[in-house]
Every structure is written in structure tokens, then in C-alpha cells.
Amino acid sequence: MIADSSGTAHPPANLPGTGSAVGPLSLASGVLPEFEPPEVVSAAAAAGFGLVGVWFDPETWSDARAREVRRRLDGTGVGALDMEPIFATPDGDCGFELIDAAAEVGARNVLTVSRGLEPARFAERFAELCDHAAPAGITVVVEPTILYSVTTLTEAQQVVALAGRPNGAILADNLHLDRASGNAIEALGRLDTSLLPYAQVCDGPAEPADTSRLGLFNDARDGRRLLGEGDLPVREFVAALPAGIPLSLEIRSRQLRQHYPDPAERAAAVYDNATRFLAGSTTG
């Protein structure tokens, strides 16, 4: 059995033909971007998720919001897998504030990306964030993405190595890795997988329709697809991950938003699709 961060045990599923154990599923906050964090928690619980991601907006986060998110997590038994995002920039970031909020709600990971920091400075800031998160037992992950300054797993690994903190790690998102290198599976094969506490998974077109910067943003924010409904090697990506780590279903999709305006129904569509796909079915 695999225990998630809420202490709930989930039996691993096996991917046919791989023997790899699939860990608990999490609803990424980006699936429901127009809803507030407490509503996202409730939708995740109603859909059957054991884990959920929490979005942090420094303009709207408050003690009252933290209490309500924690109340719903505790009331449903859903665990907070992660909180995001920390955008590390030359002009500063909300990192300490976000980490404090993550500790309040019990999130076990926080996600950071670099917006314009050169590698040594980002590693220095990453180390500071790790130090601030360590007393709460929180892992800080750097997410490589072609949209920002750290684009590949190799670059992310260099940042983590320079920072030299035991609670520093990497978040692998199969769409971002595919867009950056064209071969996420090969890139994962070169990585120390102990650096991967969880991963983000989606499907999508083999190539973005538009490779301009705006087009790549639209691809990541609006063009993701349910598992099995695109052309990415999702099964191979999951099989290359450490067995049993949580999978965050990062399916940001304009089509899903339009087809499922109700948050619980959208979350259920994502959960049902993923459980069928990971059990070997790509229908539905």
C-alpha cells in the first residue's frame, strides 16, 4: 500500500506490460483555475482524489483562506500534495509567504520556477527557500519548463546540486519536458530518480500548433488533453518514474473548462479518465 500525505493508504495500480506501480493521483490546481482553493479541495474529494494541489495567490491569500482550505482537507481526508507557484525573479518573490501558507494547510511540496535569474543566483535563492521550508518538512521542487529560465531536467539538476539542500528536488511535467527536449523518457533515464518526489502528467498533441512564445504558453495552459486523447508517450513516461510516486494530473484545458463548467464534474472527468487509462483502457 502507498500512503499519501494525509495518511490515507492507496493500493498501487500496475501498468500493463511494465510492472510499474502507479502511486496515488492528485488533482492539480490548474485543472480548475477559475475556482478558489477551498472549492478545488471539495471538487477533488467529490471526484475521489486522495490528493490535491493548492494554488497560492499572494493578492488574495489570507489567514481565513488558509483555515478554510485546512478545514476542507481535514474534513474530507484529502491531502495537499503541493502548493504553487513561486516565481523567483530578479525583483523578488513570494516564496517565504507561500511556504508559510503551505505549512498551514499541510502541503508537502512547493513548486518554484525561475523567471530571469541566472543559474547561480537562482540556486542561491532556491537554497534559501529550502532552508525556510525545512522546519515544516516541506520539499521545494524546481520545475523545468521551456517557458522560463530553467528548461531541462539537466539544468534543474544543476540548480539542485548547487543549492545542496536535502529537501531540494525536481518536478517532472511530461508536456514541459517533451516541448523542451523532444524526448522526456530519455531525459528521465539520465536523472537520479531519487530527486523526483512526484510528477505532473497529461496528454497533448505531438507538437504545439504554434511554437512562438505565446503559442507555447497556450499549449501549456489551454491545450492539454485527457490521458489517451493525445499523442504523448504517457505510459512510457509513467513507467520511467520511480514506482509509487504521486501523479498530479496537470490537465489545463480550455476544452475541459468549456465542457465541464461544474468543478466537481470536471474533476470527476479527469479522475475517471486517468484511472481507466492507467488500468490499461484509453476509452472515455
PDB file of C-alpha atoms in Angstrom:
ATOM      1  CA  MET A   1       0.000   0.000   0.000  1.00  0.00           C
ATOM      2  CA  ILE A   2       1.066   3.579  -0.650  1.00  0.00           C
ATOM      3  CA  ALA A   3       0.289   6.221   1.969  1.00  0.00           C
ATOM      4  CA  ASP A   4      -0.361   9.736   0.741  1.00  0.00           C
ATOM      5  CA  SER A   5       0.406  12.881   2.729  1.00  0.00           C
ATOM      6  CA  SER A   6      -2.937  12.673   4.508  1.00  0.00           C
ATOM      7  CA  GLY A   7      -2.033   9.231   5.819  1.00  0.00           C
ATOM      8  CA  THR A   8      -4.626   7.503   3.624  1.00  0.00           C
ATOM      9  CA  ALA A   9      -3.371   4.287   2.065  1.00  0.00           C
ATOM     10  CA  HIS A  10      -3.920   3.672  -1.622  1.00  0.00           C
ATOM     11  CA  PRO A  11      -3.117   0.355  -3.336  1.00  0.00           C
ATOM     12  CA  PRO A  12      -0.797   0.845  -6.322  1.00  0.00           C
ATOM     13  CA  ALA A  13      -2.066   0.002  -9.783  1.00  0.00           C
ATOM     14  CA  ASN A  14       0.141  -1.790 -12.304  1.00  0.00           C
ATOM     15  CA  LEU A  15       0.634  -0.529 -15.825  1.00  0.00           C
ATOM     16  CA  PRO A  16       0.093  -3.448 -18.198  1.00  0.00           C
ATOM     17  CA  GLY A  17       3.348  -4.657 -19.670  1.00  0.00           C
ATOM     18  CA  THR A  18       5.582  -2.549 -17.439  1.00  0.00           C
ATOM     19  CA  GLY A  19       5.270  -3.863 -13.916  1.00  0.00           C
ATOM     20  CA  SER A  20       5.493  -0.281 -12.649  1.00  0.00           C
ATOM     21  CA  ALA A  21       3.407   0.677  -9.639  1.00  0.00           C
ATOM     22  CA  VAL A  22       1.332   3.821 -10.088  1.00  0.00           C
ATOM     23  CA  GLY A  23       1.022   5.928  -6.963  1.00  0.00           C
ATOM     24  CA  PRO A  24      -1.920   7.996  -5.704  1.00  0.00           C
ATOM     25  CA  LEU A  25      -3.486  10.538  -8.034  1.00  0.00           C
ATOM     26  CA  SER A  26      -3.683  14.239  -7.295  1.00  0.00           C
ATOM     27  CA  LEU A  27      -5.893  16.899  -8.853  1.00  0.00           C
ATOM     28  CA  ALA A  28      -3.566  19.701  -9.972  1.00  0.00           C
ATOM     29  CA  SER A  29      -4.820  23.174  -9.140  1.00  0.00           C
ATOM     30  CA  GLY A  30      -4.523  24.147 -12.808  1.00  0.00           C
ATOM     31  CA  VAL A  31      -7.409  21.867 -13.764  1.00  0.00           C
ATOM     32  CA  LEU A  32      -9.775  24.317 -12.020  1.00  0.00           C
ATOM     33  CA  PRO A  33      -8.069  27.706 -12.471  1.00  0.00           C
ATOM     34  CA  GLU A  34     -11.232  29.772 -12.169  1.00  0.00           C
ATOM     35  CA  PHE A  35     -12.183  28.352  -8.763  1.00  0.00           C
ATOM     36  CA  GLU A  36     -10.867  29.252  -5.317  1.00  0.00           C
ATOM     37  CA  PRO A  37      -8.652  26.766  -3.424  1.00  0.00           C
ATOM     38  CA  PRO A  38     -11.363  25.620  -0.962  1.00  0.00           C
ATOM     39  CA  GLU A  39     -13.652  24.776  -3.903  1.00  0.00           C
ATOM     40  CA  VAL A  40     -10.831  22.861  -5.588  1.00  0.00           C
ATOM     41  CA  VAL A  41     -10.354  20.754  -2.453  1.00  0.00           C
ATOM     42  CA  SER A  42     -14.063  19.940  -2.323  1.00  0.00           C
ATOM     43  CA  ALA A  43     -14.143  19.059  -6.026  1.00  0.00           C
ATOM     44  CA  ALA A  44     -11.149  16.760  -5.636  1.00  0.00           C
ATOM     45  CA  ALA A  45     -12.788  14.981  -2.724  1.00  0.00           C
ATOM     46  CA  ALA A  46     -16.096  14.578  -4.562  1.00  0.00           C
ATOM     47  CA  ALA A  47     -14.295  13.089  -7.570  1.00  0.00           C
ATOM     48  CA  GLY A  48     -12.401  10.513  -5.500  1.00  0.00           C
ATOM     49  CA  PHE A  49      -8.916  12.020  -5.387  1.00  0.00           C
ATOM     50  CA  GLY A  50      -6.786  11.339  -2.330  1.00  0.00           C
ATOM     51  CA  LEU A  51      -4.536  14.329  -3.037  1.00  0.00           C
ATOM     52  CA  VAL A  52      -4.917  17.848  -4.390  1.00  0.00           C
ATOM     53  CA  GLY A  53      -2.788  20.803  -5.417  1.00  0.00           C
ATOM     54  CA  VAL A  54      -3.340  24.244  -3.894  1.00  0.00           C
ATOM     55  CA  TRP A  55      -2.863  27.479  -5.825  1.00  0.00           C
ATOM     56  CA  PHE A  56      -1.388  30.410  -3.933  1.00  0.00           C
ATOM     57  CA  ASP A  57      -2.253  33.954  -4.983  1.00  0.00           C
ATOM     58  CA  PRO A  58      -0.385  36.444  -2.789  1.00  0.00           C
ATOM     59  CA  GLU A  59      -3.013  39.095  -3.540  1.00  0.00           C
ATOM     60  CA  THR A  60      -5.933  37.060  -2.212  1.00  0.00           C
ATOM     61  CA  TRP A  61      -4.413  34.579   0.268  1.00  0.00           C
ATOM     62  CA  SER A  62      -5.343  35.215   3.883  1.00  0.00           C
ATOM     63  CA  ASP A  63      -5.439  33.515   7.262  1.00  0.00           C
ATOM     64  CA  ALA A  64      -9.138  32.909   6.730  1.00  0.00           C
ATOM     65  CA  ARG A  65      -8.484  31.222   3.407  1.00  0.00           C
ATOM     66  CA  ALA A  66      -5.798  29.029   4.943  1.00  0.00           C
ATOM     67  CA  ARG A  67      -8.174  27.955   7.701  1.00  0.00           C
ATOM     68  CA  GLU A  68     -10.917  27.126   5.214  1.00  0.00           C
ATOM     69  CA  VAL A  69      -8.586  25.120   2.984  1.00  0.00           C
ATOM     70  CA  ARG A  70      -7.294  23.205   6.006  1.00  0.00           C
ATOM     71  CA  ARG A  71     -10.840  22.649   7.284  1.00  0.00           C
ATOM     72  CA  ARG A  72     -11.902  21.110   3.984  1.00  0.00           C
ATOM     73  CA  LEU A  73      -8.769  18.995   3.728  1.00  0.00           C
ATOM     74  CA  ASP A  74      -9.251  17.675   7.236  1.00  0.00           C
ATOM     75  CA  GLY A  75     -12.971  17.173   6.711  1.00  0.00           C
ATOM     76  CA  THR A  76     -12.577  15.145   3.529  1.00  0.00           C
ATOM     77  CA  GLY A  77      -9.351  13.274   4.273  1.00  0.00           C
ATOM     78  CA  VAL A  78      -7.763  14.666   1.109  1.00  0.00           C
ATOM     79  CA  GLY A  79      -4.055  15.521   1.438  1.00  0.00           C
ATOM     80  CA  ALA A  80      -2.375  18.608  -0.015  1.00  0.00           C
ATOM     81  CA  LEU A  81       0.309  17.274  -2.348  1.00  0.00           C
ATOM     82  CA  ASP A  82       1.713  20.644  -3.314  1.00  0.00           C
ATOM     83  CA  MET A  83       1.284  24.400  -3.343  1.00  0.00           C
ATOM     84  CA  GLU A  84       2.305  26.639  -6.225  1.00  0.00           C
ATOM     85  CA  PRO A  85       3.802  28.798  -7.648  1.00  0.00           C
ATOM     86  CA  ILE A  86       6.925  30.579  -6.508  1.00  0.00           C
ATOM     87  CA  PHE A  87       8.194  32.679  -9.417  1.00  0.00           C
ATOM     88  CA  ALA A  88      11.778  33.532  -8.486  1.00  0.00           C
ATOM     89  CA  THR A  89      12.671  36.815 -10.226  1.00  0.00           C
ATOM     90  CA  PRO A  90      15.408  39.453 -10.011  1.00  0.00           C
ATOM     91  CA  ASP A  91      12.846  41.661  -8.262  1.00  0.00           C
ATOM     92  CA  GLY A  92      11.961  39.148  -5.548  1.00  0.00           C
ATOM     93  CA  ASP A  93       9.216  36.606  -4.984  1.00  0.00           C
ATOM     94  CA  CYS A  94       6.518  35.461  -2.565  1.00  0.00           C
ATOM     95  CA  GLY A  95       8.441  32.335  -1.607  1.00  0.00           C
ATOM     96  CA  PHE A  96       8.574  32.643   2.179  1.00  0.00           C
ATOM     97  CA  GLU A  97       4.924  33.691   2.296  1.00  0.00           C
ATOM     98  CA  LEU A  98       3.896  30.734   0.148  1.00  0.00           C
ATOM     99  CA  ILE A  99       5.925  28.274   2.199  1.00  0.00           C
ATOM    100  CA  ASP A 100       4.329  29.553   5.398  1.00  0.00           C
ATOM    101  CA  ALA A 101       0.897  29.053   3.795  1.00  0.00           C
ATOM    102  CA  ALA A 102       1.890  25.546   2.689  1.00  0.00           C
ATOM    103  CA  ALA A 103       2.848  24.712   6.259  1.00  0.00           C
ATOM    104  CA  GLU A 104      -0.522  25.975   7.483  1.00  0.00           C
ATOM    105  CA  VAL A 105      -2.510  23.728   5.156  1.00  0.00           C
ATOM    106  CA  GLY A 106      -0.136  20.767   5.379  1.00  0.00           C
ATOM    107  CA  ALA A 107       1.184  20.766   1.799  1.00  0.00           C
ATOM    108  CA  ARG A 108       4.243  18.555   1.466  1.00  0.00           C
ATOM    109  CA  ASN A 109       5.812  20.167  -1.605  1.00  0.00           C
ATOM    110  CA  VAL A 110       6.090  23.676  -3.014  1.00  0.00           C
ATOM    111  CA  LEU A 111       6.823  24.424  -6.655  1.00  0.00           C
ATOM    112  CA  THR A 112       9.211  27.067  -7.931  1.00  0.00           C
ATOM    113  CA  VAL A 113      10.420  28.255 -11.321  1.00  0.00           C
ATOM    114  CA  SER A 114      12.997  30.843 -12.315  1.00  0.00           C
ATOM    115  CA  ARG A 115      11.873  33.928 -14.186  1.00  0.00           C
ATOM    116  CA  GLY A 116      15.046  35.591 -15.349  1.00  0.00           C
ATOM    117  CA  LEU A 117      17.511  34.663 -12.598  1.00  0.00           C
ATOM    118  CA  GLU A 118      20.895  33.482 -13.811  1.00  0.00           C
ATOM    119  CA  PRO A 119      21.697  29.925 -12.619  1.00  0.00           C
ATOM    120  CA  ALA A 120      23.963  30.740  -9.654  1.00  0.00           C
ATOM    121  CA  ARG A 121      21.567  33.330  -8.255  1.00  0.00           C
ATOM    122  CA  PHE A 122      18.594  31.010  -8.704  1.00  0.00           C
ATOM    123  CA  ALA A 123      20.461  28.228  -6.910  1.00  0.00           C
ATOM    124  CA  GLU A 124      21.197  30.645  -4.070  1.00  0.00           C
ATOM    125  CA  ARG A 125      17.538  31.628  -3.812  1.00  0.00           C
ATOM    126  CA  PHE A 126      16.469  28.000  -4.113  1.00  0.00           C
ATOM    127  CA  ALA A 127      18.713  27.147  -1.142  1.00  0.00           C
ATOM    128  CA  GLU A 128      17.095  29.950   0.891  1.00  0.00           C
ATOM    129  CA  LEU A 129      13.642  28.608   0.078  1.00  0.00           C
ATOM    130  CA  CYS A 130      14.691  25.080   1.053  1.00  0.00           C
ATOM    131  CA  ASP A 131      16.047  26.332   4.375  1.00  0.00           C
ATOM    132  CA  HIS A 132      12.809  28.169   5.107  1.00  0.00           C
ATOM    133  CA  ALA A 133      10.761  25.071   4.230  1.00  0.00           C
ATOM    134  CA  ALA A 134      12.865  22.509   6.098  1.00  0.00           C
ATOM    135  CA  PRO A 135      11.445  23.009   9.628  1.00  0.00           C
ATOM    136  CA  ALA A 136       7.955  22.187   8.301  1.00  0.00           C
ATOM    137  CA  GLY A 137       9.208  19.086   6.480  1.00  0.00           C
ATOM    138  CA  ILE A 138       8.391  20.623   3.096  1.00  0.00           C
ATOM    139  CA  THR A 139      10.226  19.720  -0.101  1.00  0.00           C
ATOM    140  CA  VAL A 140      10.924  22.521  -2.584  1.00  0.00           C
ATOM    141  CA  VAL A 141      10.854  21.432  -6.226  1.00  0.00           C
ATOM    142  CA  VAL A 142      12.146  23.254  -9.262  1.00  0.00           C
ATOM    143  CA  GLU A 143      10.083  22.697 -12.394  1.00  0.00           C
ATOM    144  CA  PRO A 144      11.947  22.808 -15.696  1.00  0.00           C
ATOM    145  CA  THR A 145       9.888  24.345 -18.490  1.00  0.00           C
ATOM    146  CA  ILE A 146      10.727  25.881 -21.831  1.00  0.00           C
ATOM    147  CA  LEU A 147       8.564  28.849 -20.815  1.00  0.00           C
ATOM    148  CA  TYR A 148      11.068  30.123 -18.222  1.00  0.00           C
ATOM    149  CA  SER A 149      14.778  30.150 -17.372  1.00  0.00           C
ATOM    150  CA  VAL A 150      15.349  26.514 -16.327  1.00  0.00           C
ATOM    151  CA  THR A 151      14.234  24.476 -19.309  1.00  0.00           C
ATOM    152  CA  THR A 152      15.580  20.924 -18.952  1.00  0.00           C
ATOM    153  CA  LEU A 153      15.976  18.237 -16.323  1.00  0.00           C
ATOM    154  CA  THR A 154      19.743  18.622 -16.580  1.00  0.00           C
ATOM    155  CA  GLU A 155      19.526  22.334 -15.802  1.00  0.00           C
ATOM    156  CA  ALA A 156      17.150  21.645 -12.906  1.00  0.00           C
ATOM    157  CA  GLN A 157      19.526  19.021 -11.525  1.00  0.00           C
ATOM    158  CA  GLN A 158      22.379  21.539 -11.673  1.00  0.00           C
ATOM    159  CA  VAL A 159      20.339  24.046  -9.645  1.00  0.00           C
ATOM    160  CA  VAL A 160      19.508  21.443  -7.008  1.00  0.00           C
ATOM    161  CA  ALA A 161      23.148  20.328  -6.838  1.00  0.00           C
ATOM    162  CA  LEU A 162      24.407  23.903  -6.477  1.00  0.00           C
ATOM    163  CA  ALA A 163      21.873  24.569  -3.716  1.00  0.00           C
ATOM    164  CA  GLY A 164      22.954  21.417  -1.910  1.00  0.00           C
ATOM    165  CA  ARG A 165      19.873  21.050   0.283  1.00  0.00           C
ATOM    166  CA  PRO A 166      18.369  17.653   1.213  1.00  0.00           C
ATOM    167  CA  ASN A 167      14.811  18.946   0.718  1.00  0.00           C
ATOM    168  CA  GLY A 168      15.527  20.268  -2.779  1.00  0.00           C
ATOM    169  CA  ALA A 169      14.103  18.231  -5.640  1.00  0.00           C
ATOM    170  CA  ILE A 170      12.728  18.341  -9.191  1.00  0.00           C
ATOM    171  CA  LEU A 171       9.227  18.230 -10.614  1.00  0.00           C
ATOM    172  CA  ALA A 172       8.932  16.433 -13.947  1.00  0.00           C
ATOM    173  CA  ASP A 173       5.990  17.505 -16.134  1.00  0.00           C
ATOM    174  CA  ASN A 174       5.804  15.340 -19.230  1.00  0.00           C
ATOM    175  CA  LEU A 175       4.438  18.090 -21.511  1.00  0.00           C
ATOM    176  CA  HIS A 176       7.115  20.608 -20.487  1.00  0.00           C
ATOM    177  CA  LEU A 177       9.872  18.024 -20.855  1.00  0.00           C
ATOM    178  CA  ASP A 178       8.603  16.953 -24.250  1.00  0.00           C
ATOM    179  CA  ARG A 179       8.490  20.548 -25.503  1.00  0.00           C
ATOM    180  CA  ALA A 180      11.989  21.285 -24.171  1.00  0.00           C
ATOM    181  CA  SER A 181      13.851  18.205 -25.343  1.00  0.00           C
ATOM    182  CA  GLY A 182      11.522  16.195 -27.543  1.00  0.00           C
ATOM    183  CA  ASN A 183      12.277  13.045 -25.539  1.00  0.00           C
ATOM    184  CA  ALA A 184      11.130  13.186 -21.929  1.00  0.00           C
ATOM    185  CA  ILE A 185      11.696   9.448 -21.464  1.00  0.00           C
ATOM    186  CA  GLU A 186      15.357   9.639 -22.449  1.00  0.00           C
ATOM    187  CA  ALA A 187      15.843  12.678 -20.215  1.00  0.00           C
ATOM    188  CA  LEU A 188      14.321  10.846 -17.246  1.00  0.00           C
ATOM    189  CA  GLY A 189      16.638   7.918 -17.871  1.00  0.00           C
ATOM    190  CA  ARG A 190      19.635  10.157 -17.236  1.00  0.00           C
ATOM    191  CA  LEU A 191      18.247  11.591 -13.996  1.00  0.00           C
ATOM    192  CA  ASP A 192      18.764  10.433 -10.434  1.00  0.00           C
ATOM    193  CA  THR A 193      15.154   9.466  -9.792  1.00  0.00           C
ATOM    194  CA  SER A 194      15.561   9.954  -6.042  1.00  0.00           C
ATOM    195  CA  LEU A 195      15.162  13.646  -6.905  1.00  0.00           C
ATOM    196  CA  LEU A 196      11.564  13.083  -8.049  1.00  0.00           C
ATOM    197  CA  PRO A 197       9.060  13.195  -5.155  1.00  0.00           C
ATOM    198  CA  TYR A 198       6.095  13.415  -7.530  1.00  0.00           C
ATOM    199  CA  ALA A 199       5.360  14.172 -11.184  1.00  0.00           C
ATOM    200  CA  GLN A 200       2.827  16.007 -13.325  1.00  0.00           C
ATOM    201  CA  VAL A 201       1.133  14.118 -16.136  1.00  0.00           C
ATOM    202  CA  CYS A 202      -1.134  14.999 -19.033  1.00  0.00           C
ATOM    203  CA  ASP A 203      -1.588  14.169 -22.692  1.00  0.00           C
ATOM    204  CA  GLY A 204      -1.344  16.538 -25.612  1.00  0.00           C
ATOM    205  CA  PRO A 205      -0.564  16.923 -29.308  1.00  0.00           C
ATOM    206  CA  ALA A 206       2.728  15.568 -30.573  1.00  0.00           C
ATOM    207  CA  GLU A 207       3.812  19.122 -31.360  1.00  0.00           C
ATOM    208  CA  PRO A 208       2.392  22.518 -30.410  1.00  0.00           C
ATOM    209  CA  ALA A 209       0.381  24.164 -33.162  1.00  0.00           C
ATOM    210  CA  ASP A 210       2.333  27.382 -32.651  1.00  0.00           C
ATOM    211  CA  THR A 211       5.942  27.424 -31.459  1.00  0.00           C
ATOM    212  CA  SER A 212       6.047  31.145 -30.680  1.00  0.00           C
ATOM    213  CA  ARG A 213       6.336  32.080 -27.010  1.00  0.00           C
ATOM    214  CA  LEU A 214       2.615  32.887 -26.891  1.00  0.00           C
ATOM    215  CA  GLY A 215       1.833  29.638 -28.669  1.00  0.00           C
ATOM    216  CA  LEU A 216       3.836  27.621 -26.137  1.00  0.00           C
ATOM    217  CA  PHE A 217       2.018  29.339 -23.272  1.00  0.00           C
ATOM    218  CA  ASN A 218      -1.319  28.487 -24.885  1.00  0.00           C
ATOM    219  CA  ASP A 219      -0.158  24.896 -25.409  1.00  0.00           C
ATOM    220  CA  ALA A 220       0.672  24.523 -21.699  1.00  0.00           C
ATOM    221  CA  ARG A 221      -2.277  26.459 -20.271  1.00  0.00           C
ATOM    222  CA  ASP A 222      -5.109  25.573 -22.631  1.00  0.00           C
ATOM    223  CA  GLY A 223      -4.117  22.722 -24.933  1.00  0.00           C
ATOM    224  CA  ARG A 224      -3.511  19.758 -22.660  1.00  0.00           C
ATOM    225  CA  ARG A 225      -5.683  16.681 -23.122  1.00  0.00           C
ATOM    226  CA  LEU A 226      -7.021  13.796 -21.080  1.00  0.00           C
ATOM    227  CA  LEU A 227      -4.781  10.741 -20.912  1.00  0.00           C
ATOM    228  CA  GLY A 228      -5.007   8.687 -24.072  1.00  0.00           C
ATOM    229  CA  GLU A 229      -6.582  11.511 -26.065  1.00  0.00           C
ATOM    230  CA  GLY A 230      -3.307  12.929 -27.377  1.00  0.00           C
ATOM    231  CA  ASP A 231      -0.036  11.803 -28.881  1.00  0.00           C
ATOM    232  CA  LEU A 232       2.408  11.980 -25.968  1.00  0.00           C
ATOM    233  CA  PRO A 233       4.025   8.746 -24.687  1.00  0.00           C
ATOM    234  CA  VAL A 234       2.227   8.925 -21.348  1.00  0.00           C
ATOM    235  CA  ARG A 235       2.534   5.246 -20.421  1.00  0.00           C
ATOM    236  CA  GLU A 236       6.250   5.248 -21.120  1.00  0.00           C
ATOM    237  CA  PHE A 237       6.714   8.432 -19.093  1.00  0.00           C
ATOM    238  CA  VAL A 238       4.896   6.984 -16.081  1.00  0.00           C
ATOM    239  CA  ALA A 239       6.838   3.723 -16.359  1.00  0.00           C
ATOM    240  CA  ALA A 240      10.115   5.688 -16.276  1.00  0.00           C
ATOM    241  CA  LEU A 241       9.214   7.370 -12.975  1.00  0.00           C
ATOM    242  CA  PRO A 242      10.062   5.958  -9.554  1.00  0.00           C
ATOM    243  CA  ALA A 243       7.406   3.392  -8.715  1.00  0.00           C
ATOM    244  CA  GLY A 244       4.607   4.603  -6.488  1.00  0.00           C
ATOM    245  CA  ILE A 245       5.252   8.356  -6.512  1.00  0.00           C
ATOM    246  CA  PRO A 246       2.116  10.536  -6.645  1.00  0.00           C
ATOM    247  CA  LEU A 247       0.944  11.639 -10.080  1.00  0.00           C
ATOM    248  CA  SER A 248      -0.507  15.120 -10.304  1.00  0.00           C
ATOM    249  CA  LEU A 249      -2.926  15.315 -13.218  1.00  0.00           C
ATOM    250  CA  GLU A 250      -1.941  18.678 -14.667  1.00  0.00           C
ATOM    251  CA  ILE A 251      -4.592  18.872 -17.382  1.00  0.00           C
ATOM    252  CA  ARG A 252      -5.035  22.556 -18.121  1.00  0.00           C
ATOM    253  CA  SER A 253      -7.566  22.526 -20.920  1.00  0.00           C
ATOM    254  CA  ARG A 254      -9.849  25.136 -22.430  1.00  0.00           C
ATOM    255  CA  GLN A 255     -11.921  22.293 -23.870  1.00  0.00           C
ATOM    256  CA  LEU A 256     -12.430  20.746 -20.422  1.00  0.00           C
ATOM    257  CA  ARG A 257     -13.347  24.113 -18.936  1.00  0.00           C
ATOM    258  CA  GLN A 258     -15.960  24.654 -21.600  1.00  0.00           C
ATOM    259  CA  HIS A 259     -17.366  21.130 -21.473  1.00  0.00           C
ATOM    260  CA  TYR A 260     -17.397  20.833 -17.672  1.00  0.00           C
ATOM    261  CA  PRO A 261     -18.191  24.206 -16.091  1.00  0.00           C
ATOM    262  CA  ASP A 262     -19.002  22.491 -12.778  1.00  0.00           C
ATOM    263  CA  PRO A 263     -15.798  21.910 -10.778  1.00  0.00           C
ATOM    264  CA  ALA A 264     -16.795  18.542  -9.329  1.00  0.00           C
ATOM    265  CA  GLU A 265     -17.856  17.226 -12.732  1.00  0.00           C
ATOM    266  CA  ARG A 266     -14.596  18.367 -14.319  1.00  0.00           C
ATOM    267  CA  ALA A 267     -12.550  16.815 -11.534  1.00  0.00           C
ATOM    268  CA  ALA A 268     -14.528  13.568 -11.895  1.00  0.00           C
ATOM    269  CA  ALA A 269     -13.912  13.508 -15.664  1.00  0.00           C
ATOM    270  CA  VAL A 270     -10.162  13.843 -15.061  1.00  0.00           C
ATOM    271  CA  TYR A 271     -10.115  11.228 -12.300  1.00  0.00           C
ATOM    272  CA  ASP A 272     -12.241   8.682 -14.166  1.00  0.00           C
ATOM    273  CA  ASN A 273     -10.211   9.070 -17.348  1.00  0.00           C
ATOM    274  CA  ALA A 274      -6.893   8.670 -15.517  1.00  0.00           C
ATOM    275  CA  THR A 275      -7.926   5.624 -13.517  1.00  0.00           C
ATOM    276  CA  ARG A 276      -9.198   3.892 -16.670  1.00  0.00           C
ATOM    277  CA  PHE A 277      -6.138   4.846 -18.694  1.00  0.00           C
ATOM    278  CA  LEU A 278      -3.650   3.776 -16.050  1.00  0.00           C
ATOM    279  CA  ALA A 279      -5.506   0.490 -15.677  1.00  0.00           C
ATOM    280  CA  GLY A 280      -4.977  -0.116 -19.390  1.00  0.00           C
ATOM    281  CA  SER A 281      -8.025   1.466 -21.040  1.00  0.00           C
ATOM    282  CA  THR A 282      -7.886   4.591 -23.201  1.00  0.00           C
ATOM    283  CA  THR A 283     -11.605   4.788 -23.801  1.00  0.00           C
ATOM    284  CA  GLY A 284     -13.790   7.537 -22.378  1.00  0.00           C
TER     285      GLY A 284
END
